[in-house]
Short mmCIF file of C-alpha atoms and ligand atoms in Angstrom, two decimals:
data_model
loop_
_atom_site.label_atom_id
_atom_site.label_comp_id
_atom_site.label_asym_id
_atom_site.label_seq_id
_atom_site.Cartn_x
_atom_site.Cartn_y
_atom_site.Cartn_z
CA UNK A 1 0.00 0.00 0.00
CA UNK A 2 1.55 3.18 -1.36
CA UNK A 3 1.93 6.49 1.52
CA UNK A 4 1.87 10.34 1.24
CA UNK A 5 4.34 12.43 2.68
CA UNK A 6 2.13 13.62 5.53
CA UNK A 7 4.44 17.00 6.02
CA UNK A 8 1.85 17.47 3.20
CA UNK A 9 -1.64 17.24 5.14
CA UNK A 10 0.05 19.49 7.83
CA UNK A 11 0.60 22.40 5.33
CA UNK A 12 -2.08 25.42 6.16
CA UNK A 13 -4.41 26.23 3.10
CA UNK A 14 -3.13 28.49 0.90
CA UNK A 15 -6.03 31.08 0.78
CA UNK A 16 -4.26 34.16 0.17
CA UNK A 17 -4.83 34.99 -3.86
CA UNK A 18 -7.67 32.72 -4.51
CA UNK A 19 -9.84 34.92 -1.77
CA UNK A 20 -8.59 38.06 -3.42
CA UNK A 21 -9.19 36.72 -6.56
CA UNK A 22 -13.06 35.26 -5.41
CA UNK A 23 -13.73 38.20 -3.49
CA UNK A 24 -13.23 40.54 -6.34
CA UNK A 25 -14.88 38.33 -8.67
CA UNK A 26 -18.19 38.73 -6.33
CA UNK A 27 -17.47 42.35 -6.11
CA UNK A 28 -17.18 42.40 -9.92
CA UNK A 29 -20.17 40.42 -10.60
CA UNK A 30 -22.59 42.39 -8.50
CA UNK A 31 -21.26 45.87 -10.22
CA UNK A 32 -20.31 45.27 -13.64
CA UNK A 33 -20.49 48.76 -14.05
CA UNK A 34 -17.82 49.90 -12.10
CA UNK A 35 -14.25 49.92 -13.69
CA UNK A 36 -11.64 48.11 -10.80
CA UNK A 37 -8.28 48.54 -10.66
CA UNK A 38 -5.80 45.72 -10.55
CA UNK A 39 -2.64 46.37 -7.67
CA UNK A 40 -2.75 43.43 -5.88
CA UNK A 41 -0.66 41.16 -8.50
CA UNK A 42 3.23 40.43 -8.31
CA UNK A 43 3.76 40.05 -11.51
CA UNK A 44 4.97 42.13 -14.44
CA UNK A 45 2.66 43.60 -17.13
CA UNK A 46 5.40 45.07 -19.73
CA UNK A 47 5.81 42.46 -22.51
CA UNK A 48 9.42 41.31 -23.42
CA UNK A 49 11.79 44.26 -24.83
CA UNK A 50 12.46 44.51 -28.46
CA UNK A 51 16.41 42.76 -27.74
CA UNK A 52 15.35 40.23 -25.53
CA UNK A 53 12.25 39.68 -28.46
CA UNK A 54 15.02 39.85 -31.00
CA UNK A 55 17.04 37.35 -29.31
CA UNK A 56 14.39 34.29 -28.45
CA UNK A 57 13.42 34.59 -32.57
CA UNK A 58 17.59 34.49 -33.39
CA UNK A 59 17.72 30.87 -31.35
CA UNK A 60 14.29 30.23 -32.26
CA UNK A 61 15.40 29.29 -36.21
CA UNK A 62 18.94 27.90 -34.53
CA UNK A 63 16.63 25.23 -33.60
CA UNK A 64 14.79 25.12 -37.07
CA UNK A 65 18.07 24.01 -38.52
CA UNK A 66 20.16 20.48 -38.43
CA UNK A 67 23.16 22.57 -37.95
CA UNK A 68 22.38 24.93 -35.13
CA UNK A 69 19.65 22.40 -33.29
CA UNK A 70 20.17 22.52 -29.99
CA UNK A 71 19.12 19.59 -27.76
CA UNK A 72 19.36 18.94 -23.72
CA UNK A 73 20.98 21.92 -22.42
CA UNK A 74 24.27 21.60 -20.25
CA UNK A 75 22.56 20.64 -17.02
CA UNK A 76 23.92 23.54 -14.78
CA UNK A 77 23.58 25.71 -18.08
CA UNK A 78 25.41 27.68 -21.20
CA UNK A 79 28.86 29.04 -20.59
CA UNK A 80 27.30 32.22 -22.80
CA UNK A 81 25.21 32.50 -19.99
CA UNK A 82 26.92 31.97 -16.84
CA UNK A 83 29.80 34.00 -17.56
CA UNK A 84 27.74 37.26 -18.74
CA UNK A 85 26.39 36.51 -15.09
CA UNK A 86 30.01 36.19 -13.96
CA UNK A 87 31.08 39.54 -15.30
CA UNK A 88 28.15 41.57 -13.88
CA UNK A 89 28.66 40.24 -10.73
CA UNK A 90 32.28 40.92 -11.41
CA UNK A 91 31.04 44.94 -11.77
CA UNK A 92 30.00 44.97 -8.45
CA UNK A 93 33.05 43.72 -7.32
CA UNK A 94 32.40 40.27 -6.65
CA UNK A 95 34.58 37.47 -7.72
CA UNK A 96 31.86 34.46 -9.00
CA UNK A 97 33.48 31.49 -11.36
CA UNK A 98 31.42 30.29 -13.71
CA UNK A 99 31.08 27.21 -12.14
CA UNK A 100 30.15 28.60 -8.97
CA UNK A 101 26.84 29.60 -10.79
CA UNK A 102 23.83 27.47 -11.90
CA UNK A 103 21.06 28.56 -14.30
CA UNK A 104 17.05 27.33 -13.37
CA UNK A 105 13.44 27.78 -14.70
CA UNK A 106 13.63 30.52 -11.67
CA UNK A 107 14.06 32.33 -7.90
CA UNK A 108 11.06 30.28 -6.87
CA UNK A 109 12.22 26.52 -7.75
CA UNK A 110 15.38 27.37 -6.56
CA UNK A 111 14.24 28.77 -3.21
CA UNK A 112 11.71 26.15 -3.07
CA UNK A 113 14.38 23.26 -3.80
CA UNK A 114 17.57 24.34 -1.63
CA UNK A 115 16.60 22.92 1.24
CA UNK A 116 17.38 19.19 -0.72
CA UNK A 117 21.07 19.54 0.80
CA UNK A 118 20.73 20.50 4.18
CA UNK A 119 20.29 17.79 7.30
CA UNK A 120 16.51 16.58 7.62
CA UNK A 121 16.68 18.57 11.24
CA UNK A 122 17.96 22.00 10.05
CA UNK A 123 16.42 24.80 11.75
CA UNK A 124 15.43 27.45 9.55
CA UNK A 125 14.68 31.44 10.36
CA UNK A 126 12.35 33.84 8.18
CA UNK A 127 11.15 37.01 8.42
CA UNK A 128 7.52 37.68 8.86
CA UNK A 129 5.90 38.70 6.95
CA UNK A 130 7.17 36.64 3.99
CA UNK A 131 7.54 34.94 0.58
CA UNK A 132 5.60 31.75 1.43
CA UNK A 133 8.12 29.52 -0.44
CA UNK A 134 10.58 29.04 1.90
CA UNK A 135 8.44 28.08 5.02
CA UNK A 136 6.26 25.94 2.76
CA UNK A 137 9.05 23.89 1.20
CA UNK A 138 10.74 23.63 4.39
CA UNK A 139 7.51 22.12 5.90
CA UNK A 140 7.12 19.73 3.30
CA UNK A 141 9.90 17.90 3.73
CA UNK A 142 8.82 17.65 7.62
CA UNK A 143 11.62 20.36 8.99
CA UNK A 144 9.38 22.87 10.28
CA UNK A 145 7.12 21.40 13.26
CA UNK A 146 3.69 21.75 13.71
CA UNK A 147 1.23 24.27 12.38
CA UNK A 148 -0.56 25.99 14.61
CA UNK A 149 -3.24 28.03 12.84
CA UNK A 150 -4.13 30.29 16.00
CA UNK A 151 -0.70 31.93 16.17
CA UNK A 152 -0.11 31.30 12.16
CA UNK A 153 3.07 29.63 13.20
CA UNK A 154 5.13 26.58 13.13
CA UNK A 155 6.79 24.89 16.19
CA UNK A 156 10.37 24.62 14.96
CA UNK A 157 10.71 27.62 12.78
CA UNK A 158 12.12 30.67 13.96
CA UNK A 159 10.20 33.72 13.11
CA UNK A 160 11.91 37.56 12.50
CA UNK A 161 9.23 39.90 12.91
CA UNK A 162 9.60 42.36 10.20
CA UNK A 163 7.14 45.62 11.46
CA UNK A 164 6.82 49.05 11.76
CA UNK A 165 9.10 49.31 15.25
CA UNK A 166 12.21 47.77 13.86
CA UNK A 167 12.13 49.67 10.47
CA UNK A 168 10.16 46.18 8.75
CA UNK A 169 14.55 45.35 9.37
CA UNK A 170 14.58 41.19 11.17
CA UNK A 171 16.50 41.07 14.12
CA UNK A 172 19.38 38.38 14.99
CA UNK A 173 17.64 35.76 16.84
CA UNK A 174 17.40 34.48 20.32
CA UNK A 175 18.30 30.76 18.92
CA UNK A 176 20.41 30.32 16.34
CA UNK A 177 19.45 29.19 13.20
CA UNK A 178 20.87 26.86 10.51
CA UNK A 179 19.84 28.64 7.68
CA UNK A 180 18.70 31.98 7.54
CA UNK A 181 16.27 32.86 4.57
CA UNK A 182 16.40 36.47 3.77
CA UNK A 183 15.29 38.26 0.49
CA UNK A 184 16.19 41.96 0.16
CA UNK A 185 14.76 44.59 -1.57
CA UNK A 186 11.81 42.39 0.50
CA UNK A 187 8.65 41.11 -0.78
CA UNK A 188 6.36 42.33 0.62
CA UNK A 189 7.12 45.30 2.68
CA UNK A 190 9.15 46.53 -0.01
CA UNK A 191 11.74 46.96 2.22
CA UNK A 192 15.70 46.81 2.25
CA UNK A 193 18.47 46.58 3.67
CA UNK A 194 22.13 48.54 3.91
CA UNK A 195 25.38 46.93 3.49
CA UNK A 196 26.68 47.48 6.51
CA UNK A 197 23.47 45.83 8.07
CA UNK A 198 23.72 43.06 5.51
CA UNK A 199 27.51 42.59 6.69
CA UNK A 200 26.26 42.13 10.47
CA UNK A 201 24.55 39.56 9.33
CA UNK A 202 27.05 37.52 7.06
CA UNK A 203 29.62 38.31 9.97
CA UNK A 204 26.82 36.04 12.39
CA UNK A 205 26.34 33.52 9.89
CA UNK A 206 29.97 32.78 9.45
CA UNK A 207 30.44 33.01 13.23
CA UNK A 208 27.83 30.36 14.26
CA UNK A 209 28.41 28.58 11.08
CA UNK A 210 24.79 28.90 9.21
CA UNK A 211 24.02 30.04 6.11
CA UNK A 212 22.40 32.28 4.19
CA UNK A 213 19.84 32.19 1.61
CA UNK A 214 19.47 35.58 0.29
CA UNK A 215 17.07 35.94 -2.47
CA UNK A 216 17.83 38.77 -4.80
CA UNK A 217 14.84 38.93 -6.96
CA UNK A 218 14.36 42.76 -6.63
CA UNK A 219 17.80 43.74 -6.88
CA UNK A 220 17.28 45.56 -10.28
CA UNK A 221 14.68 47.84 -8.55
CA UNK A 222 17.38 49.42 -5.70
CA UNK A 223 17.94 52.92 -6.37
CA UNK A 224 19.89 54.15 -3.54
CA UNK A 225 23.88 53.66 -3.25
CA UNK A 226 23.95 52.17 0.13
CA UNK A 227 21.75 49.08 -0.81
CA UNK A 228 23.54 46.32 -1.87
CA UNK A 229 22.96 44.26 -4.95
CA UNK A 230 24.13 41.07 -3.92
CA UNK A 231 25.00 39.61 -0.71
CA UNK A 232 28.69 38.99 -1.91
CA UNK A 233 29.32 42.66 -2.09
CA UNK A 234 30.06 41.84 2.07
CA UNK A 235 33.41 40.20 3.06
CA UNK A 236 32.77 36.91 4.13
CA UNK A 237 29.46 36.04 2.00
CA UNK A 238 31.33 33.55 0.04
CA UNK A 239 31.79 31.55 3.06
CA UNK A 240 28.39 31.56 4.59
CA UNK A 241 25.93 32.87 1.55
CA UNK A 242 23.75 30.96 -1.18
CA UNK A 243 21.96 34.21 -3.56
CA UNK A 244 19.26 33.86 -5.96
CA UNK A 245 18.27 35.80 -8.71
CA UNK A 246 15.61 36.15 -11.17
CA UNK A 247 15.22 37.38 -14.38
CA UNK A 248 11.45 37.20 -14.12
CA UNK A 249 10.82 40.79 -12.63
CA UNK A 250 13.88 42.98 -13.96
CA UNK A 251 13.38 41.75 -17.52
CA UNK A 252 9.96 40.30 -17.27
CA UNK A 253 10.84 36.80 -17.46
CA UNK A 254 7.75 35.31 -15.18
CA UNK A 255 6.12 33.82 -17.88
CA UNK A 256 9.37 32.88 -20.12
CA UNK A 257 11.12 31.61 -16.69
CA UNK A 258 14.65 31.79 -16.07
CA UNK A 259 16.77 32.26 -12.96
CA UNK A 260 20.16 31.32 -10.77
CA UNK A 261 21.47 30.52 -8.16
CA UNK A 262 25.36 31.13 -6.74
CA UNK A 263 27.00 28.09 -4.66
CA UNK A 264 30.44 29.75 -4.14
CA UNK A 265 32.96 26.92 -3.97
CA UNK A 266 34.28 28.17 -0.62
CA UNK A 267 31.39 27.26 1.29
CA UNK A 268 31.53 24.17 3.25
CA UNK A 269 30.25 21.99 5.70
CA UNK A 270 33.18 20.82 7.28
CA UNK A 271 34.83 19.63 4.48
CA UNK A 272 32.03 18.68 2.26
CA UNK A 273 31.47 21.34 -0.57
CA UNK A 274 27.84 22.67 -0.80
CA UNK A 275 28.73 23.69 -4.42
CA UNK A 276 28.88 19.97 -5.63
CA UNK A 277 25.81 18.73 -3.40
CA UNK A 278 24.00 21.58 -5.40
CA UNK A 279 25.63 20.19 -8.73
CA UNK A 280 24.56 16.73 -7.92
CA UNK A 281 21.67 17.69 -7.13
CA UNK A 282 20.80 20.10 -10.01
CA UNK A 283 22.32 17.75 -12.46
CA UNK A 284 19.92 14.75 -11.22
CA UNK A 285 16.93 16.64 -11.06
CA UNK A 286 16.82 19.13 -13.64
CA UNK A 287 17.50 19.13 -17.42
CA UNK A 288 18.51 22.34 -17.91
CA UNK A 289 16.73 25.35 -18.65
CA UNK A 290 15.37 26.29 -22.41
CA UNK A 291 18.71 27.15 -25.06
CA UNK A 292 16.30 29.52 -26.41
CA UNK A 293 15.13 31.60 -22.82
CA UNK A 294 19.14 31.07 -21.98
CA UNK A 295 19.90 33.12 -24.66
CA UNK A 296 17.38 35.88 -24.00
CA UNK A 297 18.92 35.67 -20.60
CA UNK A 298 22.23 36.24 -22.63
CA UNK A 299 20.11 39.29 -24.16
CA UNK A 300 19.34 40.64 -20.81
CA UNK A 301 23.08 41.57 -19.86
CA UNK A 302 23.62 43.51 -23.53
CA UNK A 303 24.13 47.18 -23.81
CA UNK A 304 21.13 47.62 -25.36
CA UNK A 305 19.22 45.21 -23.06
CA UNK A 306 20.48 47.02 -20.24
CA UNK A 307 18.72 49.89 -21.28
CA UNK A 308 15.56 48.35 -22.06
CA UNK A 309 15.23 46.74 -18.94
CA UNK A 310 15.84 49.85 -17.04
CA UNK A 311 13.17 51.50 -18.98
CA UNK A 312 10.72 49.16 -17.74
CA UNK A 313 12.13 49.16 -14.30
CA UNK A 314 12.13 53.06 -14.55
CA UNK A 315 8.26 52.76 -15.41
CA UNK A 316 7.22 50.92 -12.69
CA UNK A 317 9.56 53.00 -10.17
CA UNK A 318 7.52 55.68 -11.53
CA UNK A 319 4.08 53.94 -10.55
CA UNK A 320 5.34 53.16 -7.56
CA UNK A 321 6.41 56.69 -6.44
CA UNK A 322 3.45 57.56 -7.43
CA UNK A 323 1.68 55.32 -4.79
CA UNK A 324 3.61 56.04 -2.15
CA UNK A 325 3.52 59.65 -3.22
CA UNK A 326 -0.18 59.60 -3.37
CA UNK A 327 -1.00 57.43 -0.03
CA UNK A 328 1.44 59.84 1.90
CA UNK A 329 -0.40 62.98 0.80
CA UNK A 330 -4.01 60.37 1.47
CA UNK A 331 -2.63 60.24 5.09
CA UNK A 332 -1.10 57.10 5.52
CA UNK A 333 1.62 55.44 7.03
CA UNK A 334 3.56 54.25 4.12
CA UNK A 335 6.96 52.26 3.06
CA UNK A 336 8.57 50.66 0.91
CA UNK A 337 8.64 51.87 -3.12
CA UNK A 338 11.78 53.40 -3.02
CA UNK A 339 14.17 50.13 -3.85
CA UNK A 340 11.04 47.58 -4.48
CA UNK A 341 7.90 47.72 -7.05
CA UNK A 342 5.94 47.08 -3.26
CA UNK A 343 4.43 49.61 -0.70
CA UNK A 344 3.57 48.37 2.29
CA UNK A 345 1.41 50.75 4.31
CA UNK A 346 -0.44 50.80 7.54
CA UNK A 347 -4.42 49.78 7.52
CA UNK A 348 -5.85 53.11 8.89
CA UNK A 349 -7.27 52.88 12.61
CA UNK A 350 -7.45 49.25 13.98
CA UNK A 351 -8.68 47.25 10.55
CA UNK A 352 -7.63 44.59 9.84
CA UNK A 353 -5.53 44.09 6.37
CA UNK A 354 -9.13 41.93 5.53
CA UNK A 355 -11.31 44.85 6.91
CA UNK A 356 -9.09 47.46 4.70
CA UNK A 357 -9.38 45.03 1.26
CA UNK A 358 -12.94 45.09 1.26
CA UNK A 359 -13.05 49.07 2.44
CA UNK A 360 -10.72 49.71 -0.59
CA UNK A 361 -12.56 47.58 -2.86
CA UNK A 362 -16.05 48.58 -2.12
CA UNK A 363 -15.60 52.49 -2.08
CA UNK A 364 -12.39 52.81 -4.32
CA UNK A 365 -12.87 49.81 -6.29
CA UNK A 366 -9.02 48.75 -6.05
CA UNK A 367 -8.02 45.38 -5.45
CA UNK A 368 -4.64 45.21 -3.46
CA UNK A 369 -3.33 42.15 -1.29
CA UNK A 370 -3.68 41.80 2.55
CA UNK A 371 -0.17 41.93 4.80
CA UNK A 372 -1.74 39.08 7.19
CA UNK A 373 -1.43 36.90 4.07
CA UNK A 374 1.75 37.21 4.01
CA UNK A 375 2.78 35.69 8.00
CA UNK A 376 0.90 36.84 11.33
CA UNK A 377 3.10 40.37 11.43
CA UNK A 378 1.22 41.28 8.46
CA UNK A 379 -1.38 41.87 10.16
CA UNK A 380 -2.77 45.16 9.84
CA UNK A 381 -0.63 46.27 6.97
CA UNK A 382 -1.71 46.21 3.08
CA UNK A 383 0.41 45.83 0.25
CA UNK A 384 -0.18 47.61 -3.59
CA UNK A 385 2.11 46.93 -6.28
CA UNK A 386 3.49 49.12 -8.62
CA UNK A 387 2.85 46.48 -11.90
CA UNK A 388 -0.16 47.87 -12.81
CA UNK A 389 -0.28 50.43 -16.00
CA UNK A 390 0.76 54.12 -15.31
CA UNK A 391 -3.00 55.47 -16.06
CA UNK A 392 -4.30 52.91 -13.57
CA UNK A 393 -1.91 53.89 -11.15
CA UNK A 394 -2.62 57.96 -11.28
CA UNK A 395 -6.24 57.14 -11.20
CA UNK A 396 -6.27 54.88 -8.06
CA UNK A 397 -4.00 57.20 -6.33
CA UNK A 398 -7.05 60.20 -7.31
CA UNK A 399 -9.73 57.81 -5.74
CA UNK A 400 -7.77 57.13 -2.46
CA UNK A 401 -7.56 60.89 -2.09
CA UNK A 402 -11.08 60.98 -2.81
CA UNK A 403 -11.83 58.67 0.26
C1 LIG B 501 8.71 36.89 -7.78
C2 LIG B 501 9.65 36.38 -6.76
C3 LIG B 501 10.62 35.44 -7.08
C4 LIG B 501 10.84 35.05 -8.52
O1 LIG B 501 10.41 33.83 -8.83
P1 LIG B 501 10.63 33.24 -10.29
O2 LIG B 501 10.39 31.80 -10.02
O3 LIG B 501 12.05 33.49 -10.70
O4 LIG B 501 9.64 33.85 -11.21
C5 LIG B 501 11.49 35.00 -6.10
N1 LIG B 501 11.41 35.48 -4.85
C6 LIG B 501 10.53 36.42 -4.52
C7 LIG B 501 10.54 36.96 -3.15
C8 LIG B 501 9.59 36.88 -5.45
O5 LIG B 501 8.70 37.79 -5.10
#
């Protein structure tokens, strides 16, 4: 008789998007006459830049032709690839081999998969709020406790409250961790992080030997100098640090998917290299990702890429200035927008971020995405996203005044 993994039947419902998503559908329904505005989606709306379009039809006929065909991709992915990766990160002054990176379908399988290599009782912290993939992966393969759905938490997982008092910054923990999962400029408070904090934090990891899973998704979107771009821009990351990056939301790669991860070769468990447990494991469960999105990956790092992507970054910056811009002058208690597409602002009086979704939807007709749905310290925070089209944006800002 065949068994489930029963980590599965502990996992909480996942509730968040599919009650936005019914909840506006009802509100929708009942006034088909009203015209709502979309800000509660993380995901780009920009199509694909004329280079990176350019590129995908180039390898496109390679693969039309006996000659150029391309079959199974090198496992851990193109050297064309990996060492335009190589060289940015080389720009910002830190020293990645080739080998030391490995191309994916994306941030999220990546993040999701990691914890493959690490011991079956590896303690893991996250902030709260937070990207759901790391606690839910974790908790699948049994690591995280029990669920208990008063508190939203789990037993064994150690929780950094990210709020309004500490600057939405986590704090080192009481207990030490294993692995520490942090993701800077955040999702969702939009928040980030200097270097020098960063470096307190590699500095603690390498002392109490954990590691670090930093996930870099939003790096494209920092605009100030003091943020860094990549963990390894501290000393000591290579010893102690795992990054992640994304080319789904600085070049608009979600549905196209492409991603990496670093495994410098310098971090070890004892002796044991992490960088060939992540080969092995990479190389036995992955095929590689498409020739075709690995060269509009290639595409991405171009001059002339460059500047498309930054367009589109530049756009949505723009949107999202204008939100927190707008909320600010609405009277609220905002963050985040600065060095993330995200704001994260404060529910007004004591709603709840549920109370505040239906106030917004009902009398301003904007859908946006609750902060409790993100961990228990969401609570009472709301987040709106800067994806949505420039008109859309002025107008929703105009309603919210109008409130
Ligand atoms: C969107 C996002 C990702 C990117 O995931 P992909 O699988 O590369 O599309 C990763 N981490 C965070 C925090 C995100 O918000």
């Amino acid at each position: 008789m065949f068994r489930i993994n029963e980590n599965y039947l502990k996992l909480p419902g996942s509730y968040l998007f599919s009650t936005v998503g019914k909840k506006s559908k009802a509100y929708m329904d009942a006034h088909p006459d009203k015209k709502v505005i979309k800000l509660g989606i993380g995901d780009v709306t920009l199509p694909l830049s004329p280079t990176i379009i350019a590129a995908i039809h180039k390898a496109t006929d390679e693969m039309a032709h006996k000659e150029t065909f391309k079959g199974y991709a090198p496992d851990l992915g193109y050297e064309f690839l990996r060492s335009a990766i190589s060289k940015e990160y080389a720009g910002r002054g830190a020293e990645i081999a080739i080998d030391e990176i490995f191309i994916s379908d994306g941030a999220k399988s990546d993040s999701g998969n990691i914890g493959d290599i690490f011991a079956d009782d590896t303690k893991i912290a996250v902030c709260d709020p937070v990207y759901p993939v790391y606690v839910d992966a974790n908790a699948m393969s049994g690591r995280t406790g029990d669920y208990n759905p008063e508190t939203q938490r789990w037993s064994s997982v150690i929780y950094m409250p990210c709020v309004s008092e500490n600057g939405f910054a986590p704090e080192i923990p009481d207990e030490v961790p294993d692995v520490i999962y942090l993701c800077f400029p955040n999702n969702p408070t939009g928040s980030t992080i200097t270097k020098s904090e960063l470096q307190k934090w590699v500095d603690y990891a390498n002392d109490n030997k954990a590691v670090i899973v930093y996930d870099a998704a939003y790096e494209a979107y920092i605009s100030e100098d003091d943020v860094p771009h990549s963990i390894y821009e501290c000393d000591g990351a290579l010893t102690c640090a795992i990054e992640m990056r994304s080319f789904s939301k600085n070049a608009g790669f979600t549905g196209t998917r492409l991603g990496f991860t670093v495994v410098p070769k310098a971090l070890k468990a004892g002796d044991v290299s992490v960088n060939s447990l992540w080969a092995r494991r990479h190389g036995t469960k992955f095929n590689g990702a498409p020739y075709i999105i690995q060269r509009a990956g290639e595409a991405v790092y171009s001059p002339e890429g460059q500047k498309e992507i930054s367009a589109m970054v530049g756009y949505y910056m723009n949107n999202a200035k204008i939100i927190r811009e707008g909320l600010e002058s609405a009277g609220y208690t905002v963050s985040g927008g600065v060095n993330a597409p995200y704001i994260w602002l404060k529910t007004p009086g004591s709603m709840t971020s549920w109370e505040f979704f239906d106030y917004l939807l009902e009398n301003a007709n904007i859908i946006g995405t609750p902060g409790s749905g993100f961990g228990p310290s969401g609570e009472g925070y709301f987040r709106l996203t800067a994806f949505g089209t420039y008109e859309s944006t002025v107008e929703a800002m105009e309603r919210i005044k109008k409130l």
